[in-house]
Coordinates of C-alpha atoms in Angstrom, one line a residue:
M18 CA 0.0 0.0 0.0
E19 CA 1.4 3.4 -1.0
P20 CA 1.5 5.9 1.9
S21 CA -0.6 9.0 1.5
D22 CA 1.1 12.4 1.5
L23 CA 0.8 14.9 4.3
P24 CA -0.1 18.4 3.1
K25 CA 2.4 19.6 0.5
E26 CA 2.1 23.3 1.2
G27 CA 0.5 23.3 4.6
L28 CA -2.4 25.3 5.8
A29 CA -2.6 29.1 5.5
P30 CA -2.1 30.8 8.8
G31 CA -5.3 30.9 10.8
A32 CA -7.0 28.3 8.6
A33 CA -9.0 25.5 10.3
R34 CA -7.1 22.3 10.7
S35 CA -8.4 18.8 10.3
A36 CA -8.0 16.2 13.0
E37 CA -5.4 14.4 10.8
E38 CA -3.3 17.5 10.3
D39 CA -3.4 18.3 14.0
R40 CA -2.4 14.8 14.9
W41 CA 0.7 15.1 12.7
G42 CA 1.8 18.4 14.1
F43 CA 2.0 20.2 10.7
V44 CA 2.9 23.9 11.0
S45 CA 3.1 26.1 7.9
L46 CA 4.7 29.5 8.3
S47 CA 3.5 32.6 6.5
E48 CA 5.8 34.9 4.5
E49 CA 5.6 37.5 7.2
E50 CA 6.7 35.0 9.8
R51 CA 9.6 33.8 7.7
D52 CA 10.8 37.4 7.3
E53 CA 10.6 38.1 11.0
I54 CA 12.5 34.9 11.8
A55 CA 15.2 35.6 9.3
T56 CA 15.7 39.1 10.7
G57 CA 15.7 37.8 14.3
L58 CA 18.4 35.2 13.4
D59 CA 20.6 37.3 11.2
D60 CA 20.6 40.3 13.6
G61 CA 21.0 38.1 16.7
L62 CA 22.6 34.7 16.9
L63 CA 24.1 34.8 13.4
A64 CA 25.2 38.5 13.5
D65 CA 28.8 37.5 14.1
E66 CA 29.5 35.3 11.1
E67 CA 33.0 34.5 12.1
W68 CA 32.0 33.4 15.6
A69 CA 29.0 31.5 14.5
S70 CA 30.6 29.4 11.8
A71 CA 33.4 28.3 14.1
A72 CA 30.9 27.3 16.7
F73 CA 28.3 25.4 14.6
G74 CA 27.7 21.9 16.0
T75 CA 29.2 22.7 19.4
T76 CA 27.5 22.7 22.8
N77 CA 28.3 26.4 23.1
F78 CA 26.3 27.1 19.9
F79 CA 23.3 25.0 21.2
D80 CA 23.5 27.1 24.5
Q81 CA 23.2 30.3 22.5
A82 CA 20.4 29.0 20.3
E83 CA 18.4 28.1 23.4
I84 CA 18.5 31.7 24.5
I85 CA 16.8 32.9 21.2
E86 CA 14.1 30.2 21.1
G87 CA 11.5 33.0 20.9
V88 CA 12.6 33.5 17.3
L89 CA 10.3 30.6 16.4
P90 CA 6.6 31.6 16.1
Q91 CA 4.2 30.4 18.8
S92 CA 2.6 27.8 16.5
A93 CA 5.9 26.1 16.1
R94 CA 6.9 26.3 19.8
S95 CA 3.5 24.9 20.8
A96 CA 3.8 22.0 18.4
L97 CA 7.2 21.2 19.7
A98 CA 6.0 21.4 23.3
E99 CA 3.3 18.8 22.5
L100 CA 6.0 16.6 20.9
R101 CA 8.1 16.9 24.0
R102 CA 5.3 15.9 26.4
G103 CA 4.0 13.0 24.2
S104 CA 0.8 14.6 22.8
L105 CA 2.3 14.4 19.3
D106 CA 4.7 11.9 17.7
T107 CA 5.8 14.1 14.8
V108 CA 6.1 17.8 14.0
V109 CA 6.7 19.2 10.5
I110 CA 7.6 22.9 10.4
R111 CA 7.3 24.0 6.8
G112 CA 8.8 27.2 5.3
L113 CA 11.6 28.2 7.7
P114 CA 14.2 30.6 6.2
H115 CA 16.9 28.6 4.6
D116 CA 20.4 29.1 3.3
D117 CA 20.8 29.5 -0.5
I118 CA 24.0 27.4 -0.6
K119 CA 25.7 26.8 -4.0
T120 CA 28.9 25.3 -2.6
V121 CA 29.3 21.5 -2.5
V122 CA 29.3 19.0 0.4
R123 CA 31.4 15.9 -0.2
S124 CA 32.4 14.8 3.4
D125 CA 30.8 14.9 6.8
E126 CA 33.0 17.8 7.6
G127 CA 30.5 19.9 5.7
S128 CA 30.8 22.4 2.9
E129 CA 32.9 25.5 2.5
V130 CA 30.0 27.6 3.6
P131 CA 28.0 25.8 6.3
P132 CA 24.2 26.3 6.4
A133 CA 24.1 28.9 9.2
R134 CA 20.3 29.1 9.4
G135 CA 20.0 25.4 9.3
H136 CA 22.3 24.9 12.2
A137 CA 20.5 27.6 14.2
F138 CA 17.1 26.0 13.7
V139 CA 18.4 22.5 14.5
A140 CA 20.0 23.8 17.7
T141 CA 17.0 25.8 18.7
V142 CA 14.5 22.9 18.2
V143 CA 16.8 20.4 19.9
R144 CA 16.9 22.5 23.0
R145 CA 13.2 23.0 22.9
L146 CA 12.9 19.2 23.1
G147 CA 15.9 18.3 25.4
F148 CA 19.6 18.1 24.9
E149 CA 21.9 17.2 22.0
Y150 CA 24.2 14.1 22.2
S151 CA 26.1 11.8 19.8
Y152 CA 27.8 8.4 19.5
A153 CA 31.6 8.3 19.4
K154 CA 31.5 5.7 16.6
E155 CA 29.0 7.6 14.4
K156 CA 30.3 10.4 12.3
E157 CA 33.2 10.9 14.7
G158 CA 30.9 12.0 17.5
A159 CA 29.5 15.0 15.7
L160 CA 26.5 16.6 17.4
V161 CA 25.1 17.7 14.0
H162 CA 25.3 15.3 11.1
N163 CA 25.5 16.2 7.4
I164 CA 23.2 13.7 5.6
F165 CA 23.9 13.2 1.9
P166 CA 24.3 10.4 -0.7
T167 CA 27.6 8.7 -1.3
Q168 CA 28.8 6.1 -3.7
K169 CA 29.9 3.7 -0.9
G170 CA 26.5 3.9 0.7
A171 CA 24.4 3.9 -2.4
T172 CA 22.6 0.5 -1.8
T173 CA 23.0 0.3 2.0
Q174 CA 20.3 0.7 4.6
S175 CA 22.0 3.9 5.9
N176 CA 21.6 7.7 5.6
E177 CA 24.1 7.6 2.7
S178 CA 21.9 5.5 0.5
W179 CA 20.0 6.7 -2.6
K180 CA 19.7 3.8 -5.1
V181 CA 17.3 1.9 -2.7
D182 CA 14.5 2.8 -0.4
L183 CA 15.4 3.3 3.2
S184 CA 13.1 0.9 5.1
L185 CA 11.0 2.0 8.0
H186 CA 13.0 1.9 11.2
T187 CA 13.6 3.5 14.6
E188 CA 16.9 5.3 14.9
N189 CA 19.7 3.2 16.3
A190 CA 17.2 0.5 17.3
F191 CA 20.1 -1.9 18.3
H192 CA 21.5 0.5 20.9
P193 CA 20.6 0.5 24.6
L194 CA 20.7 4.3 24.7
R195 CA 18.6 5.6 21.8
P196 CA 17.4 9.1 20.9
D197 CA 14.2 10.3 22.4
F198 CA 13.8 12.5 19.4
V199 CA 15.4 13.0 16.0
V200 CA 15.5 16.4 14.3
L201 CA 16.0 16.8 10.6
Y202 CA 16.4 20.0 8.6
C203 CA 16.4 20.2 4.8
V204 CA 19.2 22.3 3.4
R205 CA 18.8 21.2 -0.2
T206 CA 16.7 18.7 -2.2
P207 CA 16.4 17.4 -5.8
K208 CA 13.8 18.9 -8.1
A209 CA 11.8 15.7 -7.4
P210 CA 12.2 15.4 -3.6
P211 CA 12.0 11.8 -2.2
A212 CA 9.2 11.1 0.2
T213 CA 10.1 10.6 3.8
H214 CA 7.8 8.0 5.3
L215 CA 6.5 8.3 8.9
S216 CA 4.5 5.5 10.6
Q217 CA 3.2 6.2 14.1
L218 CA 2.9 3.3 16.5
R219 CA -0.6 4.5 17.5
D220 CA -1.7 3.8 13.9
I221 CA 0.2 0.5 13.7
L222 CA -1.1 -1.3 16.7
P223 CA -4.9 -1.3 15.7
R224 CA -3.8 -3.4 12.6
L225 CA -2.4 -6.1 14.8
T226 CA -4.1 -8.9 16.8
D227 CA -3.8 -9.1 20.6
E228 CA -1.7 -12.3 20.2
E229 CA 0.7 -10.6 17.8
I230 CA 1.1 -7.6 20.2
S231 CA 1.7 -10.0 23.1
I232 CA 4.5 -11.8 21.2
L233 CA 6.1 -8.6 20.1
R234 CA 6.4 -7.6 23.8
E235 CA 8.4 -10.8 24.6
P236 CA 12.2 -11.0 24.3
R237 CA 12.0 -13.4 21.4
F238 CA 13.9 -11.3 18.9
T239 CA 17.5 -10.3 18.0
I240 CA 18.8 -7.3 16.1
K241 CA 22.1 -6.8 14.2
V242 CA 24.5 -4.2 15.4
V243 CA 25.6 -2.0 12.4
D244 CA 29.2 -2.4 11.4
S245 CA 30.3 1.1 12.4
F246 CA 29.3 0.5 16.0
L247 CA 31.3 -2.7 16.5
A248 CA 34.5 -2.4 18.6
G249 CA 36.7 -4.5 16.4
G250 CA 34.8 -4.9 13.2
E251 CA 33.2 -8.2 14.2
E252 CA 30.6 -9.6 11.9
G253 CA 27.1 -10.9 12.8
V254 CA 26.9 -9.4 16.3
R255 CA 23.3 -9.5 17.4
L256 CA 21.6 -8.2 20.5
P257 CA 18.4 -9.5 22.2
L258 CA 15.3 -7.3 22.3
S259 CA 11.6 -7.0 22.6
I260 CA 10.0 -5.1 19.7
L261 CA 7.4 -3.5 21.9
D262 CA 7.9 -2.3 25.5
G263 CA 6.5 0.2 27.9
G264 CA 3.0 0.6 29.3
T265 CA 0.0 -1.0 27.6
R266 CA -1.7 2.4 27.0
I267 CA 1.4 4.1 25.5
P268 CA 3.9 1.5 24.4
T269 CA 7.3 2.1 22.8
V270 CA 8.9 0.4 19.8
R271 CA 12.3 -0.7 18.5
W272 CA 12.3 -1.6 14.8
H273 CA 14.7 -2.4 11.9
E274 CA 14.4 -4.6 8.9
N275 CA 17.3 -6.8 10.2
I276 CA 15.3 -7.9 13.3
R277 CA 14.9 -11.7 13.5
G278 CA 12.6 -13.9 15.6
I279 CA 14.0 -16.9 17.6
D280 CA 11.0 -19.1 16.6
K281 CA 8.3 -19.3 14.0
Q282 CA 5.7 -17.4 16.0
A283 CA 8.1 -14.5 16.5
E284 CA 8.9 -14.5 12.7
N285 CA 5.2 -14.3 11.9
A286 CA 4.8 -11.4 14.3
I287 CA 7.6 -9.6 12.6
T288 CA 5.9 -10.0 9.2
A289 CA 2.6 -8.8 10.7
F290 CA 4.3 -5.7 12.2
S291 CA 6.1 -4.9 9.0
T292 CA 2.9 -5.1 7.0
A293 CA 1.0 -2.9 9.5
A294 CA 3.7 -0.3 9.7
K295 CA 3.8 0.1 5.9
A296 CA 0.0 0.3 5.8
A297 CA 0.0 3.1 8.4
A298 CA 2.7 5.2 6.8
Q299 CA 2.3 8.8 5.8
A300 CA 4.7 10.7 3.6
V301 CA 6.2 14.2 3.6
R302 CA 8.5 15.6 0.9
L303 CA 11.0 17.9 2.6
Q304 CA 11.8 21.1 0.9
P305 CA 14.6 23.5 1.8
G306 CA 13.7 25.2 5.0
D307 CA 11.5 22.3 6.2
L308 CA 12.2 20.9 9.6
L309 CA 11.0 17.4 10.8
A310 CA 11.1 16.3 14.4
F311 CA 9.7 13.0 15.7
A312 CA 9.6 10.8 18.7
N313 CA 11.9 7.9 18.1
E314 CA 10.2 5.5 20.5
T315 CA 6.8 5.9 19.0
C316 CA 7.4 6.7 15.3
L317 CA 9.1 4.8 12.5
H318 CA 10.7 6.6 9.6
G319 CA 12.1 5.7 6.2
R320 CA 12.7 7.3 2.8
D321 CA 12.3 6.6 -0.9
K322 CA 15.2 6.2 -3.2
F323 CA 16.2 9.2 -5.3
D324 CA 18.5 10.3 -8.1
A325 CA 22.0 11.5 -7.1
S326 CA 24.8 13.0 -9.2
L327 CA 27.5 12.7 -6.4
D328 CA 29.0 16.0 -7.5
G329 CA 28.4 17.6 -4.1
S330 CA 25.1 19.3 -5.1
D331 CA 22.7 16.5 -4.0
R332 CA 20.1 16.2 -1.3
W333 CA 21.4 17.5 2.0
L334 CA 19.9 17.3 5.5
L335 CA 21.2 18.3 8.9
R336 CA 20.4 15.8 11.7
S337 CA 20.7 15.8 15.4
Y338 CA 19.8 13.4 18.2
V339 CA 17.9 14.5 21.3
R340 CA 17.6 13.1 24.9
R341 CA 15.2 14.5 27.4
D342 CA 17.7 13.7 30.2
L343 CA 21.5 13.1 29.7
S344 CA 22.1 11.4 33.1
Q345 CA 21.9 7.9 31.7
L346 CA 24.7 8.8 29.2
L347 CA 27.2 10.0 31.8
P348 CA 28.8 6.6 32.7
F349 CA 29.6 6.0 29.0
T350 CA 31.3 9.4 28.2
V351 CA 34.8 10.8 28.7
A352 CA 35.8 14.3 29.6
S353 CA 37.2 15.1 26.1
Q354 CA 33.8 14.4 24.5
P355 CA 31.1 14.6 27.3
R356 CA 28.2 14.3 24.9
A357 CA 29.5 11.3 22.9
I358 CA 28.5 7.8 24.1
R359 CA 31.2 5.1 24.2
M360 CA 29.8 1.6 24.8
D361 CA 31.1 -1.9 24.0
L362 CA 28.0 -3.5 22.4
T363 CA 29.8 -6.8 21.7
A364 CA 29.7 -7.6 25.4
R365 CA 25.9 -7.5 25.2
A366 CA 25.6 -9.7 22.2
V367 CA 23.8 -13.1 22.2
S368 CA 26.0 -16.1 21.6

């Protein structure tokens, strides 16, 4: 079943919203709001270009962005507050001011001219939801990731793919310490933007039987650790997990296409969940200036394949991970990189 698209242009300011649009936290900004936001950023946080560009992606920059949170309109701040407290699973803010960048990006170090407004919005939204953090083994512990296609990752199930669809998943589902929220900001997109698919758990569960849900709650599954997170490059390391967890009224989910069941019933439950997740999916096509934030424990996400030239002018997103509380991370960090998790996952693997 093909997922239906969320609103392409969003509602006009003040227009009545449908229940569906409200439930997806879709915010469309007016031209007047965009102008006010751009002025507030350019005359404030980004006024000192030399200082700002040197600080992008640092905790210091996030601290400064938190101070100017009021640059976002009330509609956006209200939607993000609902996401933070669990009333929403997704928020799409359409039409933020964006950077008209013509320079190329070929490595995770970024481009010659970093997207200043993009970094500002990512940092501001992250601090509205919680705190930024990273993984030492992912993109060298960067707090903000440049997401773009590469030749090496063309056919992989990773953020560098483009020749294949990126299947529905929760971010870093294999890891014991996962993001509470993921924030994505679109810097650049092809003329035919690929659809980002979002599937909310509250829409998936009604498509499953009570027996399937019960099995999904049991520790009858394993998940593969992605190669970049393995301590010594070991192959085939798998961790045990339950796909569903949490309370019966508001459960949480961990999902990836490489999850396997330990018996036939578990495998059947995986098939049922995958089918239900695809049937429940909605799509949004991110344009420059669009920001997407979602709850990682209650919302799956994926992406269609797309055309890439690999000349440094392809689709480009900024991404950051968010935790409501960083206290659980502290035992797994070091003083030199206090926001980057270091954990030996091989010690937790099943034999």
